């Protein structure tokens, strides 16, 4: 057993631990990973626990899978400091920080409704350059308008 | 950088020496009232998906004077496009006939996208509130020609700095030079959008923001006027309240320098009083006339003729 801020959370035998999520954003991360509905895996979400680095943080533990691939970089949109730990035999076997690419392609749409990339007729893959990771600010390569953290959140919760 | 084959999407895609080259060629064309069949056998597509008679005729006339042929997209065709064809398909079609595409579309970023799709060079003739690079070239050329340069001048930009694409492109274009001071004159509601503001800040460009034209008029060497549209104000009463303070008339100009020049991208509605037209300040009609020569020079450079 792990004692996280006085709450007992079982160590996982095999799976993925996403650590150093800014407090309150664990549920957004679950959503980005598509784990918010009918999860097949056992999940633990620890919200607002103590963190030496962030003061407070959220943690997600997913049992049974090593989450890999592009989806992990989506996490960096809302949790730029997040670390991903792969656990096997109750041990962390691999650990890395999520990485926000220089350009976010096809993940979030541009916040400007008058942008060509939002024109339903065009089928354009949105491409946004990262202006800064935190607080998140992206800039559309087409119309050059900013898309901020709040816009990204709105986007994920609308779709 | 070489001009040949280049897209003209954003004024910031160019450097000062690119513009020097464009402007010295324009000088030659203006002085000789140039006409020659340099574009004979070449065609230019004018894809205007948003009506803009003025800009379209300016390009039309530029192509004609160079002996090229024009593939105009009439409003009827524009309407059929409005009914469902994608911009990408329209661009591909014209790309197969034309040596150069000029595009106007109200969707922001449309010209950048068109340039991604097209093989021929693309010139942006205005995309929503975003960019209007050929207008900025005309504006900068006019200042260069009438004032012998831009550096050191105090330049006022009046009107809608938030949604006005001409104002935004002009302000960005000024950063290619070293104006003495940029004075941004607008109601609070229509101040510079943060994307443009951040760019000025990142380049260390100094600018002053004010709501009062009268206070700054005596300092100005150049006054660039743009329209303030009623639709930009959620409250029509607020519009009525501010419009008078941004109207350029003889009274507003009473403290102006003798050699002040007033520019306007046109069309004008009532933001410059007709009485100003007869003063030596008024250079906006001359500026519009330079427009054709700038576009001829652009066509010559981009087509390499
Ligand atoms: Zn955009």
CSV table of C-alpha atoms in Angstrom, one decimal, chain A residues 54-130:
chain,number,residue,atom,x,y,z
A,54,UNK,CA,4.1,21.7,-7.6
A,55,UNK,CA,2.8,22.2,-4.1
A,56,UNK,CA,-0.3,20.3,-5.0
A,57,UNK,CA,-0.9,17.8,-7.8
A,58,UNK,CA,-3.1,15.1,-9.2
A,59,UNK,CA,-2.0,11.5,-10.1
A,60,UNK,CA,-3.7,8.9,-12.3
A,61,UNK,CA,-3.0,5.2,-12.1
A,62,UNK,CA,-4.2,2.9,-14.8
A,63,UNK,CA,-3.8,-0.8,-14.2
A,64,UNK,CA,-3.1,-3.3,-16.9
A,65,UNK,CA,-1.8,-1.2,-19.8
A,66,UNK,CA,1.2,0.9,-20.8
A,67,UNK,CA,-0.4,3.9,-22.5
A,68,UNK,CA,1.8,4.8,-25.4
A,69,UNK,CA,1.8,6.8,-28.6
A,70,UNK,CA,0.7,10.2,-29.7
A,71,UNK,CA,-2.1,10.4,-27.1
A,72,UNK,CA,0.4,10.9,-24.4
A,73,UNK,CA,1.6,14.2,-25.9
A,74,UNK,CA,-2.0,15.5,-25.7
A,75,UNK,CA,-1.5,15.4,-22.0
A,76,UNK,CA,1.2,18.1,-22.3
A,77,UNK,CA,-1.5,20.5,-23.5
A,78,UNK,CA,-3.0,20.7,-20.0
A,79,UNK,CA,-0.2,19.2,-17.9
A,80,UNK,CA,3.1,20.3,-19.3
A,81,UNK,CA,5.1,19.0,-16.3
A,82,UNK,CA,3.4,15.5,-16.2
A,83,UNK,CA,5.6,12.4,-16.0
A,84,UNK,CA,4.6,9.0,-17.3
A,85,UNK,CA,5.7,5.9,-15.4
A,86,UNK,CA,5.4,2.4,-16.7
A,87,UNK,CA,5.1,-0.1,-13.9
A,88,UNK,CA,5.9,-3.8,-14.0
A,89,UNK,CA,6.1,-6.2,-11.1
A,90,UNK,CA,5.2,-3.2,-8.8
A,91,UNK,CA,8.3,-1.4,-10.0
A,92,UNK,CA,8.8,1.6,-12.3
A,93,UNK,CA,10.6,0.3,-15.3
A,94,UNK,CA,10.4,3.4,-17.4
A,95,UNK,CA,9.8,7.0,-16.7
A,96,UNK,CA,9.6,10.1,-18.9
A,97,UNK,CA,8.2,13.6,-19.2
A,98,UNK,CA,5.4,14.3,-21.6
A,99,UNK,CA,6.6,16.5,-24.4
A,100,UNK,CA,4.6,19.2,-26.1
A,101,UNK,CA,5.6,19.2,-29.8
A,102,UNK,CA,6.5,22.5,-31.5
A,103,UNK,CA,3.4,22.2,-33.6
A,104,UNK,CA,0.2,20.6,-32.4
A,105,UNK,CA,-1.3,18.9,-35.5
A,106,UNK,CA,-4.9,17.7,-35.7
A,107,UNK,CA,-5.6,17.7,-32.0
A,108,UNK,CA,-7.2,21.0,-31.1
A,109,UNK,CA,-8.9,23.3,-33.5
A,110,UNK,CA,-8.2,27.0,-33.9
A,111,UNK,CA,-10.3,29.2,-31.6
A,112,UNK,CA,-11.1,31.7,-34.4
A,113,UNK,CA,-14.5,30.9,-35.9
A,114,UNK,CA,-13.6,32.9,-39.0
A,115,UNK,CA,-10.5,30.8,-39.6
A,116,UNK,CA,-10.3,28.8,-42.9
A,117,UNK,CA,-9.3,25.8,-40.9
A,118,UNK,CA,-12.7,25.9,-39.2
A,119,UNK,CA,-14.6,26.0,-42.5
A,120,UNK,CA,-16.5,22.7,-42.6
A,121,UNK,CA,-16.2,22.5,-46.3
A,122,UNK,CA,-12.4,22.5,-46.4
A,123,UNK,CA,-11.4,19.5,-44.3
A,124,UNK,CA,-8.2,21.2,-43.2
A,125,UNK,CA,-6.1,19.5,-40.4
A,126,UNK,CA,-5.6,22.2,-37.8
A,127,UNK,CA,-2.0,23.1,-37.2
A,128,UNK,CA,-1.1,25.2,-34.2
A,129,UNK,CA,2.3,26.3,-33.2
A,130,UNK,CA,3.2,26.4,-29.5
